mmCIF file of C-alpha atoms (C1' of nucleotides) and ligand atoms in Angstrom:
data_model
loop_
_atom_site.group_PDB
_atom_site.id
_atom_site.type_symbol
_atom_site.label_atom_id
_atom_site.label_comp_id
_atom_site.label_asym_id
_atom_site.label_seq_id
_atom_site.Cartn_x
_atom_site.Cartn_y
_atom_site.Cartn_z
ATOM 1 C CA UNK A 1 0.000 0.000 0.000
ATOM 2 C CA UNK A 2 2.539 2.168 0.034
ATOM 3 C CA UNK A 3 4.202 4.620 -3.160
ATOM 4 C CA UNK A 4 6.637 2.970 -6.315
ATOM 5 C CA UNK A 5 7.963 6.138 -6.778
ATOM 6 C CA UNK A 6 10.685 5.946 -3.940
ATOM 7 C CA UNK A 7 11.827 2.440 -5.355
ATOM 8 C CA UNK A 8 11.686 3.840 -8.696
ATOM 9 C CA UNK A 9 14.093 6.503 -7.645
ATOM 10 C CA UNK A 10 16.550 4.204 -5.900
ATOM 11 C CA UNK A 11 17.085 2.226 -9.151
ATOM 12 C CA UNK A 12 17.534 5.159 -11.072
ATOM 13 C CA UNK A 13 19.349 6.894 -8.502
ATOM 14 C CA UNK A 14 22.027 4.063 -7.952
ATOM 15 C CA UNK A 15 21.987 4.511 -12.274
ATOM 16 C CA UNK A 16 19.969 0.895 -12.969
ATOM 17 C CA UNK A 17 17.567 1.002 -15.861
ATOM 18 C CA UNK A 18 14.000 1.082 -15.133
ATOM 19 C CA UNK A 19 12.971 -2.160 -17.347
ATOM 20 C CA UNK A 20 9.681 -3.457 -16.972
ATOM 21 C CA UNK A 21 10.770 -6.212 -14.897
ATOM 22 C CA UNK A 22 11.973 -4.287 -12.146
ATOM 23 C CA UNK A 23 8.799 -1.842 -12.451
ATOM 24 C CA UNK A 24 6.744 -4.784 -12.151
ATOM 25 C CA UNK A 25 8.567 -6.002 -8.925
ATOM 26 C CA UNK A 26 8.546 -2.243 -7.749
ATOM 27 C CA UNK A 27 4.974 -2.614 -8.119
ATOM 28 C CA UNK A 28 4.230 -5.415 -6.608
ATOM 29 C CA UNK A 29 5.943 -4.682 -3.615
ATOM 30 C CA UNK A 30 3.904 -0.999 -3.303
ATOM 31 C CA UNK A 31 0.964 -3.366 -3.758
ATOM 32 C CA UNK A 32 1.969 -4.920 -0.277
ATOM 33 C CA UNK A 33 0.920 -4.898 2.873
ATOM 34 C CA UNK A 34 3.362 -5.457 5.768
ATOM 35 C CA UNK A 35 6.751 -7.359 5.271
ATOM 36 C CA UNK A 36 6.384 -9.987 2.854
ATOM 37 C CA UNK A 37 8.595 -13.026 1.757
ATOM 38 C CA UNK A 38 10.445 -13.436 -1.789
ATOM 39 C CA UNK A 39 7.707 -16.092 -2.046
ATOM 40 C CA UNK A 40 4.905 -13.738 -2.224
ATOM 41 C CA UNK A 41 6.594 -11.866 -4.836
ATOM 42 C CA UNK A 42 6.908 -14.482 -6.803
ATOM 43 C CA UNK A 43 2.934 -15.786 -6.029
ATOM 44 C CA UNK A 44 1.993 -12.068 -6.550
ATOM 45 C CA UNK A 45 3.230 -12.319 -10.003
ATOM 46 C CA UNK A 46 2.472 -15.713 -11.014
ATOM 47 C CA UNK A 47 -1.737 -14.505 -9.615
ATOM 48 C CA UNK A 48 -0.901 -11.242 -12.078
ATOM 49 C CA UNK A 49 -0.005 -13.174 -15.216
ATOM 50 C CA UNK A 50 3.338 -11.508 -15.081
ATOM 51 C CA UNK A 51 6.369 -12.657 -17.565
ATOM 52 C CA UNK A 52 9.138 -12.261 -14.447
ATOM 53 C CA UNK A 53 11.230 -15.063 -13.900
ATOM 54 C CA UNK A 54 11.821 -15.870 -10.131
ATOM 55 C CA UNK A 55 15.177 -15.067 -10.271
ATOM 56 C CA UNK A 56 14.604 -11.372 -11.580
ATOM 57 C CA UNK A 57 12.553 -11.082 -8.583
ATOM 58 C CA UNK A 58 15.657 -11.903 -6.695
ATOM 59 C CA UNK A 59 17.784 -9.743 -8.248
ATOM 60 C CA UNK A 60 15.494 -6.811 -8.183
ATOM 61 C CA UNK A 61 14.834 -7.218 -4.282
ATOM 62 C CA UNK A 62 18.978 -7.377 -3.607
ATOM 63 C CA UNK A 63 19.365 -4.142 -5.707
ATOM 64 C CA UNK A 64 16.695 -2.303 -3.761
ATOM 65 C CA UNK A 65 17.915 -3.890 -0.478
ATOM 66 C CA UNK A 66 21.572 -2.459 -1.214
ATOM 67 C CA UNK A 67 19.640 0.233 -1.998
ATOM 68 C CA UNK A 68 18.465 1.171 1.144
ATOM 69 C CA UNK A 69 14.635 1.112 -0.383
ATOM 70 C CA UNK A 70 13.728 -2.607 0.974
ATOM 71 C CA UNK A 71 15.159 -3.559 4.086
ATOM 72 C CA UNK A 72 15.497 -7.516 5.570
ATOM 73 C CA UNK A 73 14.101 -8.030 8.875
ATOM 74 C CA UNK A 74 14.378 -11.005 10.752
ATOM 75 C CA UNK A 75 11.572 -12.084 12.631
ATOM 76 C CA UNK A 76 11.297 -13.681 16.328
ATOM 77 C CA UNK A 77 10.670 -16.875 14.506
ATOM 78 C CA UNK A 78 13.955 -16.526 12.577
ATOM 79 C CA UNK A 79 12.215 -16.364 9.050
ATOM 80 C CA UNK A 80 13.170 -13.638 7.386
ATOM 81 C CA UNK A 81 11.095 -11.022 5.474
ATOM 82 C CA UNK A 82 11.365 -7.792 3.540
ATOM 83 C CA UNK A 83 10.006 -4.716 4.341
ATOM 84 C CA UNK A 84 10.315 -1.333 1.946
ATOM 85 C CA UNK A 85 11.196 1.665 3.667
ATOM 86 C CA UNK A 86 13.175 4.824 3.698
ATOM 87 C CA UNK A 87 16.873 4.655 2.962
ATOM 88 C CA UNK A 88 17.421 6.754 5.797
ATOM 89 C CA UNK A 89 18.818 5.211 9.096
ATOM 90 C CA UNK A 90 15.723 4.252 11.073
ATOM 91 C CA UNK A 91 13.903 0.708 12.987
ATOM 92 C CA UNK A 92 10.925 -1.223 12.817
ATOM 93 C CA UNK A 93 8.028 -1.779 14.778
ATOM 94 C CA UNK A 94 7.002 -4.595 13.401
ATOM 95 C CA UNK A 95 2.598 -6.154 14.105
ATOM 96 C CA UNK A 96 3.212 -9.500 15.411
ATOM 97 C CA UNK A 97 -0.423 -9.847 13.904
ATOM 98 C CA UNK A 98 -0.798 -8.328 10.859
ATOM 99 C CA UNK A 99 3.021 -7.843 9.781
ATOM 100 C CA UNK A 100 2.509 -4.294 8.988
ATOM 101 C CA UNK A 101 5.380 -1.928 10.184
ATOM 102 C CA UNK A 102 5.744 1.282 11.692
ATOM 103 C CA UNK A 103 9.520 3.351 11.069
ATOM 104 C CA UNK A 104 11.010 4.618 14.173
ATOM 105 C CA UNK A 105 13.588 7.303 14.545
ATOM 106 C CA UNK A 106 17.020 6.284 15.666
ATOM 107 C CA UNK A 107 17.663 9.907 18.031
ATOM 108 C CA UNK A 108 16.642 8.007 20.957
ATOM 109 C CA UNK A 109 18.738 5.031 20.891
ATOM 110 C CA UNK A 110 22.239 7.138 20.039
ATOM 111 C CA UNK A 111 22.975 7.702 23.854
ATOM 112 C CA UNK A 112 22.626 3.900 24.625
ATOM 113 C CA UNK A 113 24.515 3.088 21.452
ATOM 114 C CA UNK A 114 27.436 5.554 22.726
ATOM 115 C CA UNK A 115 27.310 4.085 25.886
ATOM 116 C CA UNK A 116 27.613 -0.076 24.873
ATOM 117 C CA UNK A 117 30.752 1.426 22.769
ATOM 118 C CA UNK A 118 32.551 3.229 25.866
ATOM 119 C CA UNK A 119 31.758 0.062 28.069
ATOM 120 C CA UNK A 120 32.879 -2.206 25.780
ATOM 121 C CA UNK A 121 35.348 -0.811 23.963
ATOM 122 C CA UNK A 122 34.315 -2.013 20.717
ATOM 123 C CA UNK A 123 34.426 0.617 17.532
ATOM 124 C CA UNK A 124 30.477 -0.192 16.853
ATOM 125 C CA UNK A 125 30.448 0.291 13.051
ATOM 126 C CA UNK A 126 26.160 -1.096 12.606
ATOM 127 C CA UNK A 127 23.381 -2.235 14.469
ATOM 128 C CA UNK A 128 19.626 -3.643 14.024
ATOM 129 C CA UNK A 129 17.056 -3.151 16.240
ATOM 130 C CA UNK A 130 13.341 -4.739 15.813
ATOM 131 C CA UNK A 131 10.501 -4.677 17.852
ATOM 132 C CA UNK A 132 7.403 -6.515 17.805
ATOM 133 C CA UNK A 133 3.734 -6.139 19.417
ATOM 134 C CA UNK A 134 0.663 -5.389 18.453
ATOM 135 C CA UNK A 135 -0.116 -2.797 16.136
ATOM 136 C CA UNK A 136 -3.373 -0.010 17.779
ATOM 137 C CA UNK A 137 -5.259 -1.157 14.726
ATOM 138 C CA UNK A 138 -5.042 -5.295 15.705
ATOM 139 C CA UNK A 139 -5.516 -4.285 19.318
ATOM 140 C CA UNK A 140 -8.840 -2.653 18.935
ATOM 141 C CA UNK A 141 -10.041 -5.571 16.636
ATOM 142 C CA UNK A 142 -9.661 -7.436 19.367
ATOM 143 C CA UNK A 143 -9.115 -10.942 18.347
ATOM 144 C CA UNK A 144 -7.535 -10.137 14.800
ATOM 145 C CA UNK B 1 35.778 -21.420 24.851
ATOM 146 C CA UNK B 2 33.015 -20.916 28.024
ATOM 147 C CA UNK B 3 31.842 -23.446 29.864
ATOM 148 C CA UNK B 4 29.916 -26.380 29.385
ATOM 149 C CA UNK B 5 28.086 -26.543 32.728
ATOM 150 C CA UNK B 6 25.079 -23.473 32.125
ATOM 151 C CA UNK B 7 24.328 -25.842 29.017
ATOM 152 C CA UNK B 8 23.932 -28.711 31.080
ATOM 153 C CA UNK B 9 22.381 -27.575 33.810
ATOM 154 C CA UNK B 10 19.888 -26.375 31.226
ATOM 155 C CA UNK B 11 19.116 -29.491 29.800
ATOM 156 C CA UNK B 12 18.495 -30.728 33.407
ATOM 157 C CA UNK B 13 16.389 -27.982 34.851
ATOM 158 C CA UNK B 14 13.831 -28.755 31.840
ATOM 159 C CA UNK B 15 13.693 -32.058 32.680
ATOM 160 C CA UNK B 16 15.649 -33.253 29.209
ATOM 161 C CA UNK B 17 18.467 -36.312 29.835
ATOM 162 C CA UNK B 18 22.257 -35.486 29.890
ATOM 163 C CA UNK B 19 22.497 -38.092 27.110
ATOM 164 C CA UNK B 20 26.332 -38.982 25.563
ATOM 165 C CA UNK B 21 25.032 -36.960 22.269
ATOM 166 C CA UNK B 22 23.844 -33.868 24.194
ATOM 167 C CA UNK B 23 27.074 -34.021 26.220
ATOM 168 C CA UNK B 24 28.928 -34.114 23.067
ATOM 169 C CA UNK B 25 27.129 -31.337 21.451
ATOM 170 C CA UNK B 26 27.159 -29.422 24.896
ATOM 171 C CA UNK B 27 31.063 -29.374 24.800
ATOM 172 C CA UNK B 28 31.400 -29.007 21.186
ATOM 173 C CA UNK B 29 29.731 -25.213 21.647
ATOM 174 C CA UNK B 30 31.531 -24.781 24.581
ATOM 175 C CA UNK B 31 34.647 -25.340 22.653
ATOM 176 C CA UNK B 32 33.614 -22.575 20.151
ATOM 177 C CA UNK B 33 34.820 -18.841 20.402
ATOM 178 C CA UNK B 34 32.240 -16.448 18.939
ATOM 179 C CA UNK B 35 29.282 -17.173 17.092
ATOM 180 C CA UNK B 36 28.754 -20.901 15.127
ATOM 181 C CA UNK B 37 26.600 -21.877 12.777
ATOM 182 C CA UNK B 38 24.865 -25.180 12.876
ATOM 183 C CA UNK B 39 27.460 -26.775 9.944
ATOM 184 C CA UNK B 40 30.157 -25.952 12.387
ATOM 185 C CA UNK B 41 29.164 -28.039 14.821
ATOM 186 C CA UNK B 42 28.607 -30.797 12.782
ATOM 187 C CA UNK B 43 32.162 -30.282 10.958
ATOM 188 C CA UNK B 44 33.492 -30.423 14.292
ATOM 189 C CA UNK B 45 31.835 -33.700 15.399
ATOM 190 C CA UNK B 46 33.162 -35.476 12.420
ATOM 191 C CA UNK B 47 36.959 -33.777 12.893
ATOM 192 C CA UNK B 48 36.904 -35.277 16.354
ATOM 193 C CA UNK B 49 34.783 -38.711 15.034
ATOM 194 C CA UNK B 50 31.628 -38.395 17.315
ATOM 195 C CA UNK B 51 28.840 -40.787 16.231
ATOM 196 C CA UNK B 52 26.222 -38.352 16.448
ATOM 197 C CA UNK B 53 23.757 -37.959 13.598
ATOM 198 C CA UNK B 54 23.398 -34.456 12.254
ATOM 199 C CA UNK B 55 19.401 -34.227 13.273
ATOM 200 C CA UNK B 56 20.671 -34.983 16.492
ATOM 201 C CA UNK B 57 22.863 -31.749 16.611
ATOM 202 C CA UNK B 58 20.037 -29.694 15.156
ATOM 203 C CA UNK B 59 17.782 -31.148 18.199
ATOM 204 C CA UNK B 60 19.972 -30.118 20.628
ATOM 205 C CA UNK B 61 20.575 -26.712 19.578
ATOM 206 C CA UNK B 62 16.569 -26.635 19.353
ATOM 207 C CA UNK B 63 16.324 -27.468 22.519
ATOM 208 C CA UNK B 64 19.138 -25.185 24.169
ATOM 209 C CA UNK B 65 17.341 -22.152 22.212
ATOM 210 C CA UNK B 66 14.726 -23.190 23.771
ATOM 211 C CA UNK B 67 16.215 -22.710 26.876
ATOM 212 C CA UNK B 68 17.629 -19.950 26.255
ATOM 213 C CA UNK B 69 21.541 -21.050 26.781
ATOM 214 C CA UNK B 70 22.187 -20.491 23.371
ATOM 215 C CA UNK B 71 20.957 -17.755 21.042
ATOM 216 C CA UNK B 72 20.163 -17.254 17.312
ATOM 217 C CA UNK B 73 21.892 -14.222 15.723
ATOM 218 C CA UNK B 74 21.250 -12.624 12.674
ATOM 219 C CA UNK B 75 24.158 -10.940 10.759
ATOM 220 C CA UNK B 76 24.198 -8.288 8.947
ATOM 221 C CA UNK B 77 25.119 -10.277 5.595
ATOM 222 C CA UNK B 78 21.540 -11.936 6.396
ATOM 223 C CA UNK B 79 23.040 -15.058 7.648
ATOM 224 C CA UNK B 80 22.169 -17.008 11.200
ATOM 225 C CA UNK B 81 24.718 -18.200 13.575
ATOM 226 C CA UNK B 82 24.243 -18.978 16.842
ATOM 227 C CA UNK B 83 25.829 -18.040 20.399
ATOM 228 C CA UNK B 84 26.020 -19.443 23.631
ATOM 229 C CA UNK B 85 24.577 -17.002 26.245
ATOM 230 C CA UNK B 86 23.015 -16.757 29.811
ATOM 231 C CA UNK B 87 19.235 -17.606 30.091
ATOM 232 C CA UNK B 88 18.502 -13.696 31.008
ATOM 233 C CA UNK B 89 16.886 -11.185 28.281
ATOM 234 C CA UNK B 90 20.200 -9.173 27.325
ATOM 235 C CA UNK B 91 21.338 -8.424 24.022
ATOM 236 C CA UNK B 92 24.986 -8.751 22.232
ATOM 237 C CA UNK B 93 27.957 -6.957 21.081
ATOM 238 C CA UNK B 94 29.387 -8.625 17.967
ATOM 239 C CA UNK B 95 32.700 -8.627 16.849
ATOM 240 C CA UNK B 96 32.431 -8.423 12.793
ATOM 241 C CA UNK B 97 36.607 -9.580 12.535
ATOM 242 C CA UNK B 98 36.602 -12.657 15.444
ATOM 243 C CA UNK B 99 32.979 -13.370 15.695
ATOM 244 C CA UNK B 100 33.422 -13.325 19.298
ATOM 245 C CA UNK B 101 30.335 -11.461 21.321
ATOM 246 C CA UNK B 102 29.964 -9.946 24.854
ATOM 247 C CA UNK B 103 26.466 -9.467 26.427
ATOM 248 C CA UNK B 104 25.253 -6.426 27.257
ATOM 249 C CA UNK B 105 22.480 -4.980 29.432
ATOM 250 C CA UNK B 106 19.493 -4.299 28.820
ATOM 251 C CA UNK B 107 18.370 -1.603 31.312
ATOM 252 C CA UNK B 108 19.290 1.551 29.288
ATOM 253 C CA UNK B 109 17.579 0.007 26.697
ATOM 254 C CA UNK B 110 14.087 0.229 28.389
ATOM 255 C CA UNK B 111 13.328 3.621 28.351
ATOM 256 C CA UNK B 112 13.363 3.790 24.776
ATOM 257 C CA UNK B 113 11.293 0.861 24.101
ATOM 258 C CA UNK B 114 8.979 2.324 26.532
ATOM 259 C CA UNK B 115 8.919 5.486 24.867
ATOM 260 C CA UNK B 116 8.068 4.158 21.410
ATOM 261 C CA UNK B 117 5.521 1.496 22.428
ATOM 262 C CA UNK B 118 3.743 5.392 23.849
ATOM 263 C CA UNK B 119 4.729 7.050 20.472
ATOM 264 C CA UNK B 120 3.328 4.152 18.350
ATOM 265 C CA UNK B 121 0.646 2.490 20.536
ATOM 266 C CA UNK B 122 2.075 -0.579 19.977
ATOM 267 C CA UNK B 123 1.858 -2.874 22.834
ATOM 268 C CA UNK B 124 4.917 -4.503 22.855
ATOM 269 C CA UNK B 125 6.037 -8.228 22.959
ATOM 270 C CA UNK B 126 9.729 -8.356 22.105
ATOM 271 C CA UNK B 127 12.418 -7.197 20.559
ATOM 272 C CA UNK B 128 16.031 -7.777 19.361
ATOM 273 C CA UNK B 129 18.615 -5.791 19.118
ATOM 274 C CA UNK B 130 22.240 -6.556 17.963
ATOM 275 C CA UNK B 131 25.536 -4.204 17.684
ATOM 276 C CA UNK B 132 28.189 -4.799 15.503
ATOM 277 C CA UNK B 133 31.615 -3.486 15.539
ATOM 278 C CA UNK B 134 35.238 -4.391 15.912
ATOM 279 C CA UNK B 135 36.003 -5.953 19.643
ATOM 280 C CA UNK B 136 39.328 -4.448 21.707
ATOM 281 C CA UNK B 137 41.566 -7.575 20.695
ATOM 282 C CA UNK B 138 40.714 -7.122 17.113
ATOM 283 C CA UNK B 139 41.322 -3.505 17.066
ATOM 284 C CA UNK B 140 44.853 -3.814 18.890
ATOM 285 C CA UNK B 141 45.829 -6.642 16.595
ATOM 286 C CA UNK B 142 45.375 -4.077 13.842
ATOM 287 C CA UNK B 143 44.496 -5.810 10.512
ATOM 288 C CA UNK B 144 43.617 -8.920 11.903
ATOM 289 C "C1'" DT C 1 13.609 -59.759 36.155
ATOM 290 C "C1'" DC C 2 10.228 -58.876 32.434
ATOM 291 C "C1'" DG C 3 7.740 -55.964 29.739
ATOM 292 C "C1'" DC C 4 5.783 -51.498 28.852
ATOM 293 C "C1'" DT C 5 5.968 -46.550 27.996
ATOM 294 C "C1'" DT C 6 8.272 -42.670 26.897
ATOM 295 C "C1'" DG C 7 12.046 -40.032 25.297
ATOM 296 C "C1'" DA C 8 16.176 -40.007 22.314
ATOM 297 C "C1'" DT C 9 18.739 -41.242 18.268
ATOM 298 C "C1'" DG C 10 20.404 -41.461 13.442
ATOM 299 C "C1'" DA C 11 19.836 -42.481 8.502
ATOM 300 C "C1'" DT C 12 17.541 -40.611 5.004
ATOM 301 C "C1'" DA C 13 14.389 -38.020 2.323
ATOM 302 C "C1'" DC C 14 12.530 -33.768 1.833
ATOM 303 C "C1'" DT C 15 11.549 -28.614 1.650
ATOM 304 C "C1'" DG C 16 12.213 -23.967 0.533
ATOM 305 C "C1'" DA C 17 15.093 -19.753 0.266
ATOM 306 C "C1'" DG C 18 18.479 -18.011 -2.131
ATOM 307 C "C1'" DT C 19 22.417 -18.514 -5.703
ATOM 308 C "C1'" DC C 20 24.736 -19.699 -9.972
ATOM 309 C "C1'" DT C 21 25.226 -20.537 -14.903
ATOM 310 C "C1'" DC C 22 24.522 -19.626 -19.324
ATOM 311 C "C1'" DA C 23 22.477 -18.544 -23.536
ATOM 312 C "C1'" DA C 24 19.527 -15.058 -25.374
ATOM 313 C "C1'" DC C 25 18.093 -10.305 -25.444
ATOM 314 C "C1'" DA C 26 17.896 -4.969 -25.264
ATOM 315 C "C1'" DC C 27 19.770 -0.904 -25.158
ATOM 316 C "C1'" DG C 28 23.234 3.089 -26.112
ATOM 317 C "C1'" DC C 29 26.680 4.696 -29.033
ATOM 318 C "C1'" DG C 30 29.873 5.262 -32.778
ATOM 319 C "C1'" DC D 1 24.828 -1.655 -38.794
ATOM 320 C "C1'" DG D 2 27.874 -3.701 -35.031
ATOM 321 C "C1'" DC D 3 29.894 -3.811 -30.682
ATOM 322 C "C1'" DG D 4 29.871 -3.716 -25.432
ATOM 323 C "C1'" DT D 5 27.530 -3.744 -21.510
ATOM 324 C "C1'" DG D 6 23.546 -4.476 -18.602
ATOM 325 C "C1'" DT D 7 19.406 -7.417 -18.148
ATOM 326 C "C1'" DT D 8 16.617 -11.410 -18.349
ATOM 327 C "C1'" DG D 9 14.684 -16.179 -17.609
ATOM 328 C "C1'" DA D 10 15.042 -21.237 -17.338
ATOM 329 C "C1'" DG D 11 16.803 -24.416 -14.793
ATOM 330 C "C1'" DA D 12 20.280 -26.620 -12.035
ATOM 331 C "C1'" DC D 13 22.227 -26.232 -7.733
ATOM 332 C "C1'" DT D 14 23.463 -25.383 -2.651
ATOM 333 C "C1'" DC D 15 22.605 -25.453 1.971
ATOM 334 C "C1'" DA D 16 20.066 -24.786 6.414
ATOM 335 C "C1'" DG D 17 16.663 -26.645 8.573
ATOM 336 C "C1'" DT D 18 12.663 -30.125 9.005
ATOM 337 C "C1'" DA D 19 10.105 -34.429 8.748
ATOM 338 C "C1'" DT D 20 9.755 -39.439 8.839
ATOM 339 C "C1'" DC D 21 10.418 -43.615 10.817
ATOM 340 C "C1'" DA D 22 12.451 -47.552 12.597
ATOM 341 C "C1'" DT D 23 15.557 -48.538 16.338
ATOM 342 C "C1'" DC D 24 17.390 -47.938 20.902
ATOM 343 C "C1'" DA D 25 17.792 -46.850 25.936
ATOM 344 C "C1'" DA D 26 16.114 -45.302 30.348
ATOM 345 C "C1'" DG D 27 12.659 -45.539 33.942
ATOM 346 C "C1'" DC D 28 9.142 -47.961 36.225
ATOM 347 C "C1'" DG D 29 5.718 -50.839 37.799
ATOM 348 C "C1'" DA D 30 4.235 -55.817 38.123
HETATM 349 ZN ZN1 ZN E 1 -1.459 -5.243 13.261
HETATM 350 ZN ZN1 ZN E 2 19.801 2.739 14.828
HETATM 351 ZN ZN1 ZN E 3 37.273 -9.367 17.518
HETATM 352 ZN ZN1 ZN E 4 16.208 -5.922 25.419
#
DNA sequence: TCGCTTGATGATACTGAGTCTCAACACGCG
DNA sequence: CGCGTGTTGAGACTCAGTATCATCAAGCGA
């Protein structure tokens, strides 16, 4: 549910063609609610009657993951999903329900981040944070 | 290169048997320095020719997950290893040369979970967070 | 001690995500 | 047109993790 233009702009940003391929995929992922899996891509397409070939889909999802535009998250189950998103430095709140995410600004995590480095001593060069709950909209639906 | 007695005892306090394969396992991971993935245990059990059947491996480490004495990690590159840790919620500092982690604290962390579980109306379950960096030995040893 | 039940094991087959290979294709440019 | 480079799709492949199932061992009560 969300814009193609931003993943448009990454590819042509990063100075990829636009082929219809990759503006299918770009679509498809828009299309999407939530994180999805490569699967659904793939299932999305094959429902569409779309000419991509499953590795395309592949290919197109690592661009726009180095990117920045699609981001991998790894859920408390371990599977792992893909999310679009700004390129900008930022987390996910992530509906253990629905699988729809909210971004979260980094600002507030900085200090702690400062402070695990001066503890530790390690030179902290990247770091993922996720959490998960239940989004307002799957709490007031009750059992959804 | 920690100890194999937490992962024992963990098998115990569940109720699970100290069984020769379990033991096995148990001291292969405790003969490990920084994170493992599951292959690595099983290319260690064959180096040292332990009978144990790969499923076997993979049902221990299950079970010690479980537990909580050992930990699933997600890397940056998108891969999973695994880490041996105490039972308590913490979180870890990776070391992206050695591999080798230290656990850190999760009190200054709170706050700002609390704070965005307000901003989001999320009610929050879990989360995970990871940091990445070079450790102290690593950065002494220079290139290393 | 015998026999039963339950948990544990290991060989093997299987699944599913992601990767690799390679031949064919599409564009941009001289 | 003719070349070079980027892109595509089919299919084979890898590899972590799971499922199946027959066998085995511990615990326990008769
Ligand atoms: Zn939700
Ligand atoms: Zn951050
Ligand atoms: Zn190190
Ligand atoms: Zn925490």
């Amino acid at each position: 549910m969300s814009n193609v233009m931003p993943l448009l702009a990454a590819f042509e940003r990063a100075g990829h063609r636009i082929t219809s391929p990759r503006l299918a995929v770009a679509n498809l992922i828009a299309a999407r609610d939530g994180h999805f899996a490569a699967a659904d891509l793939v299932a999305d397409a094959r429902r569409d009657r779309l000419a991509i070939g499953r590795a395309t889909i592949f290919r197109a999802l690592e661009l726009l993951i180095e990117l920045g535009a699609v981001e991998r998250l790894d859920l408390p189950t371990g599977e792992h999903a893909y999310v679009s998103c700004e390129p900008a430095h930022h987390h996910h709140v992530v509906c253990s329900s629905c699988g729809r995410t909210s971004e979260i600004d980094d600002a507030g995590l900085r200090a702690f981040v400062d402070e695990v480095a001066r503890r530790t001593g390690y030179a902290l060069e990247s770091h993922r944070l996720e959490l998960f709950g239940r989004c307002p909209a799957c709490r007031s639906n009750g059992a959804a």
